[in-house]
Amino acid sequence: MLEGKFESASLMKRLVEAIKDSVKLCNFNCSQTKGITLQAIDDSRVLLISLKLDPGCFEGFRCDKNLVLGLDLESLSKVLKQGNNEDYLTLIAEDAPDNLLVVFEDPKKDRISEFSLKLMDIDSDVLSIEDMDHDCSITLPSSDFAKVARDMRTLSESLQILVTKDSVKFMASGPIGTGSVIIKAHTDLKDGKESIKIDLNKSVNVTFGAKYLNDIVKASTLAETVTIKLTNKIPALFEFKLQGGYLRYYLAPKFDEDEE
Amino acid sequence: MLEGKFESASLMKRLVEAIKDSVKLCNFNCSQTKGITLQAIDDSRVLLISLKLDPGCFEGFRCDKNLVLGLDLESLSKVLKQGNNEDYLTLIAEDAPDNLLVVFEDPKKDRISEFSLKLMDIDSDVLSIEDMDHDCSITLPSSDFAKVARDMRTLSESLQILVTKDSVKFMASGPIGTGSVIIKAHTDLKDGKESIKIDLNKSVNVTFGAKYLNDIVKASTLAETVTIKLTNKIPALFEFKLQGGYLRYYLAPKFDEDEE
DNA sequence: TTTTTCAGGG
DNA sequence: CCCTGAAAAA
């Protein structure tokens, strides 16, 4: 028996919205100690998504037996949209489940919505991802990053990121012109979340597919800041910290031509 | 001579938008005492629409002679869209009219827009609808009802409604899973319009085509609340009260299989 | 199906 | 006040 109760539906709603454009089907792994984890790779195998929701993310969490819940994220999304952000949300599954039960409660209005989603068997390549050291780590407001990623996509399908000691430079160039955005490290004393922090071992120059960055950036509503870890020619890590968990994206860089 | 002047065009605009997806052609009946009434049935003869606009709905209303104005709602809609919501709107017709004159005035801007719509002869089966007693009556915020109707349609083309003493249960089941939404009667003291009221003589279990409910729900902008009257196997009534009139939908339930 | 408009949330 | 997501229109 799995029973995970969220204090509000908004977290789960946003998570699924942040993932479903990259991946259609995926397995939710449930265990008493680890809570709910998920790992999925997009069809082009360029973007890997890793989600962890510790039991502490839940108002109540119980999982008698490890479960793998194979879900169609499009269907899950349809169901989650039927709940309001402030509703209590509970996920329920039997020990050998055919279905996942999704229950919303709006205590004020005395409304209870209950949905049963069919589960599916999904092939899962669960990779173990080593926590590697990167050449640089950047932390910035996720909305800032989202804006750059979205804006630059109007110029090109590739976004180049150059990191030096105290600045990050985003560059794109395409038919209508070229652009660069330079963000300098700084500390915002009023609101630490507005600070931009750069830790650098080695300067970095990487290029990503703008399409993937735009998918990643859909998670911006989940956390005020995003931490980006980059190394030349190595998949980058984009991490959105949740309270008691995270949503991480691993994105392989573009590897072409002039970036020798 | 008919001359009906609305204080603002928005009512008429919304009404036509709420109807035109169900019915293409229909007769507007005008009389000095009754104002404007309309009755129309959709092509599948499952949904009947009944509109009443008392003379009191108008800022000024005069109708020397009873008229039947046969209109193409698509054309009427196109014309109405040319007026702003805050414009004065006047409908004018001669005693033996070939055309309906639609006049918008924006006094502030000194703009006058005038349109003449061709009238048509339309066969009308005007049914007399007796005000029957139903087994239950539900009043709830029209936006709540709209959300349930629209959301549940993502699950199935049929929506089942079960009413018991103090709750309404909406149920749908389809390929991706099943869902139910239970709304309990309650009184909102802060905002009475948010209350949910259930009057029940006999519990009810009816199923409707989700398509029709989605058409009905287009009227949600016309009234804050909707009153739904249901009886097993009998057409349901969905009423949106207007000030000095109403828009009512009569919808025949689906009648199949296991609902004996 | 794509684009535009409108309503709700941050 | 701005932005985002959902519904209507083309």
XYZ file of C-alpha atoms (C1' of nucleotides) in Angstrom:
540
model
C 0.000 0.000 0.000
C 1.283 3.388 -1.065
C -0.257 6.479 0.337
C 1.448 9.768 -0.298
C -0.348 12.882 0.759
C 0.776 16.324 -0.356
C -0.179 19.394 1.527
C -1.108 20.950 -1.773
C -1.552 19.707 -5.288
C 0.529 22.424 -6.830
C 3.899 20.689 -6.459
C 2.808 17.573 -8.285
C 0.958 19.580 -10.898
C 4.033 21.613 -11.680
C 6.346 18.622 -11.663
C 4.333 16.794 -14.241
C 4.013 19.902 -16.369
C 7.775 20.308 -16.197
C 8.439 16.759 -17.341
C 5.698 15.755 -19.685
C 6.965 17.648 -22.684
C 10.228 15.738 -22.578
C 8.973 12.293 -21.771
C 5.663 10.579 -22.446
C 5.823 7.458 -20.315
C 7.763 6.870 -17.167
C 8.091 4.849 -14.035
C 7.597 6.314 -10.608
C 9.574 4.304 -8.079
C 8.163 4.299 -4.596
C 9.814 3.149 -1.410
C 9.319 3.835 2.258
C 12.803 5.207 2.764
C 13.403 7.007 -0.511
C 9.951 8.309 -1.146
C 9.213 8.681 -4.821
C 11.944 8.787 -7.429
C 11.793 8.911 -11.163
C 14.288 8.708 -13.949
C 13.491 9.189 -17.578
C 15.236 9.903 -20.840
C 13.761 11.798 -23.711
C 13.271 10.093 -27.047
C 16.396 11.593 -28.549
C 18.395 10.368 -25.542
C 19.926 13.774 -25.051
C 18.074 14.805 -21.932
C 17.803 12.794 -18.746
C 15.420 13.728 -15.997
C 15.850 12.662 -12.424
C 13.312 13.438 -9.759
C 13.524 12.742 -6.067
C 10.747 13.342 -3.599
C 11.794 12.319 -0.126
C 9.145 11.164 2.308
C 9.659 14.581 3.868
C 8.103 16.190 0.797
C 4.814 14.739 1.858
C 2.500 15.646 4.631
C 2.103 11.915 5.059
C 3.947 9.118 3.325
C 3.613 5.417 3.648
C 4.854 2.749 1.284
C 4.713 -0.796 2.618
C 6.375 -2.348 -0.362
C 8.554 -1.000 -3.126
C 6.454 -0.179 -6.147
C 7.083 0.805 -9.713
C 4.213 2.802 -11.125
C 4.313 3.109 -14.895
C 2.361 6.164 -15.941
C 1.420 8.007 -19.069
C 2.336 11.563 -18.173
C -0.181 13.013 -20.588
C -2.987 11.207 -18.809
C -1.574 12.060 -15.429
C -1.434 15.672 -16.475
C -5.064 15.663 -17.554
C -6.068 14.322 -14.198
C -3.857 16.688 -12.227
C -5.324 19.657 -14.047
C -8.640 18.819 -12.538
C -7.377 19.630 -9.073
C -6.841 23.126 -7.801
C -3.440 24.154 -6.556
C -4.635 24.439 -2.983
C -6.360 21.076 -2.897
C -4.906 18.329 -0.781
C -3.568 15.674 -3.091
C -3.163 12.027 -2.188
C -1.656 9.306 -4.354
C -2.744 5.814 -3.495
C -1.775 2.410 -4.885
C -2.243 -1.136 -3.768
C 0.703 -3.455 -3.275
C 0.253 -5.039 -6.691
C -1.506 -2.200 -8.360
C -3.290 -2.003 -11.676
C -4.198 1.576 -11.059
C -3.008 4.684 -9.351
C -5.609 6.539 -7.400
C -5.334 10.318 -7.441
C -7.483 12.062 -4.877
C -8.069 15.785 -4.486
C -9.816 17.339 -1.549
C -10.920 20.896 -1.162
C -11.909 20.969 2.500
C -13.437 24.409 2.262
C -15.781 23.632 -0.523
C -16.396 20.050 0.476
C -15.330 18.731 -2.846
C -13.614 15.391 -3.352
C -12.338 14.379 -6.762
C -11.022 10.916 -7.273
C -9.378 9.512 -10.363
C -8.055 6.130 -11.190
C -5.297 5.944 -13.763
C -4.339 2.772 -15.524
C -0.767 1.709 -14.928
C 1.479 0.421 -17.655
C 4.594 -1.688 -17.940
C 7.351 0.563 -19.121
C 10.865 -0.487 -20.033
C 13.187 1.409 -17.809
C 16.865 1.920 -18.284
C 17.666 3.103 -14.799
C 21.118 4.540 -14.968
C 23.137 5.180 -11.919
C 24.369 8.691 -12.130
C 27.554 9.403 -10.305
C 27.766 12.751 -8.614
C 30.647 14.032 -10.642
C 32.763 17.086 -10.171
C 32.172 19.796 -12.697
C 34.406 22.551 -13.907
C 31.971 25.192 -12.832
C 28.795 25.712 -10.924
C 26.410 28.589 -11.445
C 23.447 29.438 -9.287
C 20.979 32.042 -10.449
C 17.300 32.889 -10.189
C 15.462 30.326 -12.261
C 13.301 33.002 -13.832
C 16.405 34.790 -15.110
C 17.684 31.629 -16.646
C 14.289 30.892 -18.133
C 14.146 34.264 -19.753
C 17.551 33.964 -21.346
C 16.861 30.460 -22.593
C 13.529 31.444 -24.085
C 14.685 34.732 -25.532
C 17.793 33.339 -27.146
C 15.818 30.623 -28.821
C 14.345 33.264 -31.075
C 17.811 33.682 -32.539
C 19.029 30.154 -32.867
C 18.369 26.543 -32.089
C 21.717 26.416 -30.284
C 22.751 28.266 -27.201
C 26.371 28.604 -26.314
C 27.359 29.187 -22.710
C 30.758 30.544 -21.730
C 31.727 30.757 -18.115
C 34.652 32.724 -16.824
C 35.718 33.696 -13.365
C 32.941 36.108 -12.604
C 30.517 36.029 -15.475
C 28.376 33.782 -17.623
C 27.888 34.619 -21.256
C 25.029 33.197 -23.256
C 25.443 33.420 -27.009
C 23.258 32.604 -29.961
C 23.514 33.385 -33.584
C 21.114 32.770 -36.398
C 19.465 34.154 -39.501
C 18.148 37.313 -37.954
C 21.319 38.171 -36.114
C 23.412 37.308 -33.139
C 23.045 37.956 -29.475
C 24.836 37.596 -26.224
C 23.736 38.033 -22.662
C 26.345 38.426 -19.983
C 25.403 37.856 -16.401
C 27.904 38.830 -13.727
C 28.189 37.227 -10.360
C 26.850 39.367 -7.574
C 25.433 39.092 -4.140
C 22.058 40.562 -3.440
C 21.991 41.369 0.217
C 18.302 42.128 0.333
C 17.218 38.879 -1.247
C 19.791 36.150 -1.385
C 17.671 34.281 -3.900
C 18.412 37.049 -6.365
C 22.158 36.536 -6.098
C 24.179 35.064 -8.884
C 26.939 32.794 -7.811
C 29.692 31.359 -9.926
C 32.186 28.765 -8.731
C 34.801 28.027 -11.275
C 37.647 25.574 -11.483
C 38.218 25.886 -15.157
C 36.570 28.092 -17.709
C 33.899 26.426 -19.751
C 32.508 26.756 -23.243
C 29.560 24.525 -24.088
C 26.690 24.571 -26.535
C 23.261 23.077 -26.014
C 20.197 22.543 -28.100
C 17.876 25.424 -27.336
C 14.918 23.093 -27.548
C 16.148 21.128 -24.552
C 16.892 24.199 -22.539
C 13.359 25.327 -23.163
C 12.093 22.046 -21.809
C 14.284 22.338 -18.749
C 13.181 25.838 -18.088
C 9.606 24.655 -17.659
C 10.668 23.653 -14.164
C 11.375 27.244 -13.225
C 8.206 27.551 -11.218
C 9.384 24.763 -8.946
C 12.290 26.589 -7.380
C 13.420 30.156 -7.086
C 16.932 29.313 -8.154
C 18.553 26.842 -10.459
C 22.052 25.477 -10.150
C 23.866 24.681 -13.361
C 27.005 22.572 -13.377
C 29.039 22.543 -16.524
C 32.107 20.820 -17.887
C 33.314 20.920 -21.457
C 31.988 18.015 -23.511
C 30.285 16.430 -20.536
C 26.539 16.375 -19.845
C 25.519 19.379 -17.842
C 23.424 19.250 -14.721
C 20.527 21.630 -14.109
C 19.178 21.262 -10.631
C 15.983 22.650 -9.162
C 15.939 22.035 -5.431
C 12.658 21.110 -3.853
C 12.107 21.045 -0.159
C 13.177 17.500 0.523
C 14.070 16.542 -2.974
C 15.112 17.775 -6.354
C 14.381 17.801 -10.017
C 17.550 17.382 -12.058
C 18.098 17.516 -15.764
C 21.214 16.093 -17.376
C 21.735 17.508 -20.818
C 24.370 16.362 -23.307
C 26.085 19.262 -25.016
C 26.195 19.733 -28.739
C 29.488 18.485 -29.976
C 30.250 19.904 -33.286
C 32.373 21.813 -35.619
C 34.366 24.621 -34.221
C 34.296 23.772 -30.565
C 37.423 21.784 -30.747
C -42.033 48.456 -35.417
C -39.686 46.734 -33.015
C -37.155 48.750 -31.126
C -35.267 47.079 -28.334
C -32.435 48.999 -26.790
C -29.947 47.332 -24.460
C -27.936 49.342 -22.010
C -24.928 47.399 -23.162
C -24.176 45.056 -25.980
C -22.473 42.498 -23.808
C -25.603 40.582 -22.832
C -26.660 39.977 -26.406
C -23.130 39.168 -27.454
C -22.785 36.527 -24.786
C -26.196 35.062 -25.418
C -25.522 34.479 -29.064
C -22.126 33.006 -28.286
C -23.768 30.654 -25.820
C -26.309 29.426 -28.343
C -24.721 29.496 -31.731
C -22.664 26.344 -31.310
C -25.790 24.321 -30.687
C -28.112 25.855 -33.239
C -27.496 27.551 -36.563
C -30.833 29.090 -37.420
C -33.576 30.231 -35.139
C -36.564 32.436 -34.705
C -36.622 35.331 -32.295
C -40.186 35.971 -31.214
C -40.960 39.544 -30.259
C -43.990 40.869 -28.484
C -44.770 43.968 -26.479
C -45.678 42.044 -23.361
C -43.243 39.149 -23.481
C -40.253 40.903 -24.888
C -38.057 38.605 -26.915
C -38.233 34.839 -26.621
C -36.497 32.124 -28.520
C -36.743 28.393 -28.678
C -34.473 26.166 -30.652
C -33.471 22.551 -30.877
C -30.093 21.295 -31.928
C -29.759 19.127 -34.997
C -29.602 15.913 -33.039
C -32.789 16.925 -31.189
C -31.182 16.202 -27.862
C -30.751 19.736 -26.626
C -33.449 22.372 -26.492
C -32.666 25.989 -25.783
C -35.174 28.422 -24.423
C -34.408 32.086 -23.966
C -36.586 34.754 -22.450
C -35.776 38.429 -22.376
C -38.542 40.385 -20.704
C -39.115 43.963 -21.724
C -37.451 44.753 -18.429
C -34.175 43.449 -19.802
C -34.069 46.433 -22.068
C -33.406 50.030 -21.401
C -36.204 50.697 -23.855
C -38.523 48.211 -25.506
C -41.307 48.740 -27.963
C -42.953 46.178 -30.200
C -46.120 47.337 -31.932
C -46.880 44.016 -33.512
C -45.791 40.479 -32.763
C -42.851 39.558 -34.943
C -40.935 36.431 -35.733
C -37.380 37.194 -36.765
C -35.639 34.261 -38.380
C -31.898 34.684 -38.005
C -28.737 32.897 -38.886
C -26.886 32.925 -35.594
C -23.524 32.710 -37.257
C -24.231 35.914 -39.122
C -25.701 37.546 -36.063
C -22.597 36.586 -34.136
C -20.345 38.149 -36.732
C -22.268 41.362 -36.527
C -22.415 41.402 -32.740
C -18.682 40.960 -32.529
C -18.295 44.291 -34.198
C -19.764 46.038 -31.206
C -17.905 46.632 -27.990
C -19.322 45.286 -24.782
C -20.027 48.769 -23.458
C -21.739 50.015 -26.583
C -25.429 50.685 -26.515
C -27.121 48.101 -28.689
C -30.454 48.588 -30.404
C -32.369 46.014 -32.394
C -34.820 47.460 -34.902
C -37.293 45.840 -37.282
C -40.241 47.044 -39.330
C -43.677 45.538 -38.932
C -43.216 43.261 -41.917
C -39.498 43.108 -41.910
C -37.060 41.738 -44.424
C -34.152 42.728 -42.280
C -33.110 43.205 -38.722
C -31.222 46.361 -37.989
C -28.472 46.086 -35.393
C -27.153 49.401 -34.154
C -24.227 50.033 -31.843
C -23.474 53.385 -30.307
C -20.460 54.354 -28.361
C -21.557 57.718 -26.977
C -18.133 58.599 -25.687
C -16.403 58.098 -28.943
C -19.322 59.261 -31.059
C -19.227 56.155 -33.107
C -22.326 54.575 -34.590
C -22.246 51.189 -36.265
C -25.276 49.926 -38.067
C -25.844 46.522 -39.591
C -28.737 45.064 -41.459
C -29.183 41.323 -41.330
C -31.338 39.425 -43.757
C -34.183 37.570 -42.162
C -35.116 34.043 -43.107
C -38.167 31.851 -42.883
C -37.349 29.109 -40.469
C -39.525 26.146 -39.654
C -40.180 26.292 -36.009
C -41.445 23.501 -33.860
C -42.347 25.605 -30.891
C -42.920 23.198 -28.110
C -44.747 24.195 -25.053
C -42.603 23.183 -22.177
C -44.496 22.503 -19.045
C -42.769 23.571 -15.908
C -42.465 20.121 -14.505
C -41.463 19.005 -11.081
C -38.081 17.397 -10.944
C -36.692 14.918 -8.509
C -33.903 17.226 -7.536
C -32.638 20.724 -7.969
C -29.032 21.781 -7.638
C -27.697 25.314 -7.608
C -23.995 25.923 -7.823
C -21.524 28.466 -9.174
C -21.650 28.209 -12.926
C -17.864 28.303 -13.141
C -17.635 25.232 -10.905
C -20.054 23.368 -13.070
C -18.214 24.479 -16.173
C -14.944 23.185 -14.817
C -16.311 19.769 -13.952
C -18.060 19.425 -17.289
C -14.983 20.412 -19.235
C -12.505 18.467 -17.134
C -14.481 15.263 -17.142
C -14.783 15.391 -20.874
C -11.075 14.583 -21.026
C -12.016 11.188 -19.619
C -15.151 10.291 -21.507
C -17.855 11.460 -23.872
C -20.446 10.606 -21.243
C -20.901 12.185 -17.875
C -22.948 10.484 -15.229
C -24.510 12.545 -12.478
C -25.688 11.030 -9.233
C -27.507 13.132 -6.708
C -28.122 12.147 -3.155
C -29.401 14.055 -0.169
C -26.439 16.314 0.296
C -24.041 15.687 -2.521
C -23.703 15.545 -6.261
C -21.358 13.061 -7.826
C -20.063 13.450 -11.352
C -18.576 10.327 -12.880
C -16.792 9.545 -16.102
C -14.798 6.612 -17.275
C -12.788 6.104 -20.399
C -9.579 4.799 -21.889
C -7.164 6.603 -19.636
C -8.989 5.853 -16.426
C -11.998 6.790 -14.409
C -12.890 9.809 -12.380
C -15.437 11.074 -9.962
C -16.005 14.472 -8.470
C -18.178 14.782 -5.422
C -19.519 18.163 -4.471
C -21.223 18.519 -1.149
C -23.950 20.997 -0.392
C -22.733 23.883 1.694
C -23.539 27.439 2.493
C -20.926 30.086 1.977
C -21.750 32.880 4.331
C -19.257 35.298 2.873
C -20.467 34.940 -0.675
C -23.839 33.353 -1.157
C -23.141 32.914 -4.839
C -20.487 30.396 -3.884
C -22.934 28.210 -2.019
C -24.020 24.858 -3.287
C -27.615 23.993 -2.717
C -29.280 20.659 -3.221
C -33.011 20.064 -2.964
C -33.914 16.464 -3.330
C -37.140 14.562 -3.502
C -35.707 11.390 -4.875
C -32.174 10.410 -5.619
C -31.209 10.685 -9.229
C -28.809 8.886 -11.548
C -28.578 10.270 -15.062
C -26.031 10.270 -17.848
C -25.526 12.971 -20.436
C -23.455 13.415 -23.532
C -20.407 15.412 -22.487
C -20.548 17.287 -25.778
C -23.893 18.810 -24.892
C -22.814 19.730 -21.413
C -19.869 21.513 -22.921
C -22.224 23.489 -25.106
C -24.414 24.369 -22.166
C -21.497 25.479 -20.112
C -20.730 28.183 -22.644
C -23.476 30.145 -20.949
C -21.516 30.303 -17.712
C -20.483 33.882 -18.279
C -24.140 34.922 -18.291
C -24.865 34.129 -14.670
C -22.852 33.474 -11.550
C -24.862 30.409 -10.700
C -26.640 27.699 -12.610
C -29.611 25.711 -11.424
C -29.832 22.135 -12.588
C -33.042 20.146 -12.273
C -32.843 16.438 -12.788
C -35.183 13.481 -12.924
C -34.272 9.985 -14.014
C -34.911 9.401 -17.714
C -36.422 12.843 -18.176
C -34.777 15.787 -19.897
C -32.828 17.830 -17.448
C -33.130 21.562 -17.092
C -30.095 23.828 -16.813
C -31.101 27.368 -16.036
C -29.024 30.533 -16.147
C -31.009 33.394 -14.670
C -30.702 36.766 -16.314
C -32.030 39.917 -14.802
C -35.551 39.824 -16.185
C -35.255 36.625 -18.091
C -33.449 33.369 -18.404
C -31.516 31.073 -20.661
C -32.603 27.477 -20.219
C -31.271 24.300 -21.702
C -33.269 21.097 -21.738
C -31.061 18.112 -22.282
C -32.266 14.566 -22.869
C -30.265 12.028 -20.890
C -28.460 9.130 -22.439
C -30.572 6.094 -22.062
C -28.601 2.999 -22.312
C -27.491 -0.320 -21.080
C -27.173 -0.853 -17.403
C -29.113 2.108 -16.130
C -32.306 0.181 -15.947
C -4.136 22.629 -36.454
C -2.441 27.149 -35.446
C -3.282 31.645 -33.776
C -5.580 35.032 -30.883
C -8.012 36.375 -26.866
C -9.274 36.079 -22.095
C -9.052 34.753 -17.234
C -6.383 33.415 -13.167
C -2.092 33.254 -10.351
C 2.468 35.082 -8.698
C 1.449 44.721 -12.808
C 3.222 40.861 -15.429
C 3.133 36.392 -16.863
C 1.122 31.870 -17.877
C -2.247 28.711 -19.118
C -6.693 27.747 -20.957
C -10.519 28.570 -24.179
C -12.231 30.394 -28.556
C -11.459 31.597 -33.386
C -9.425 31.228 -37.826
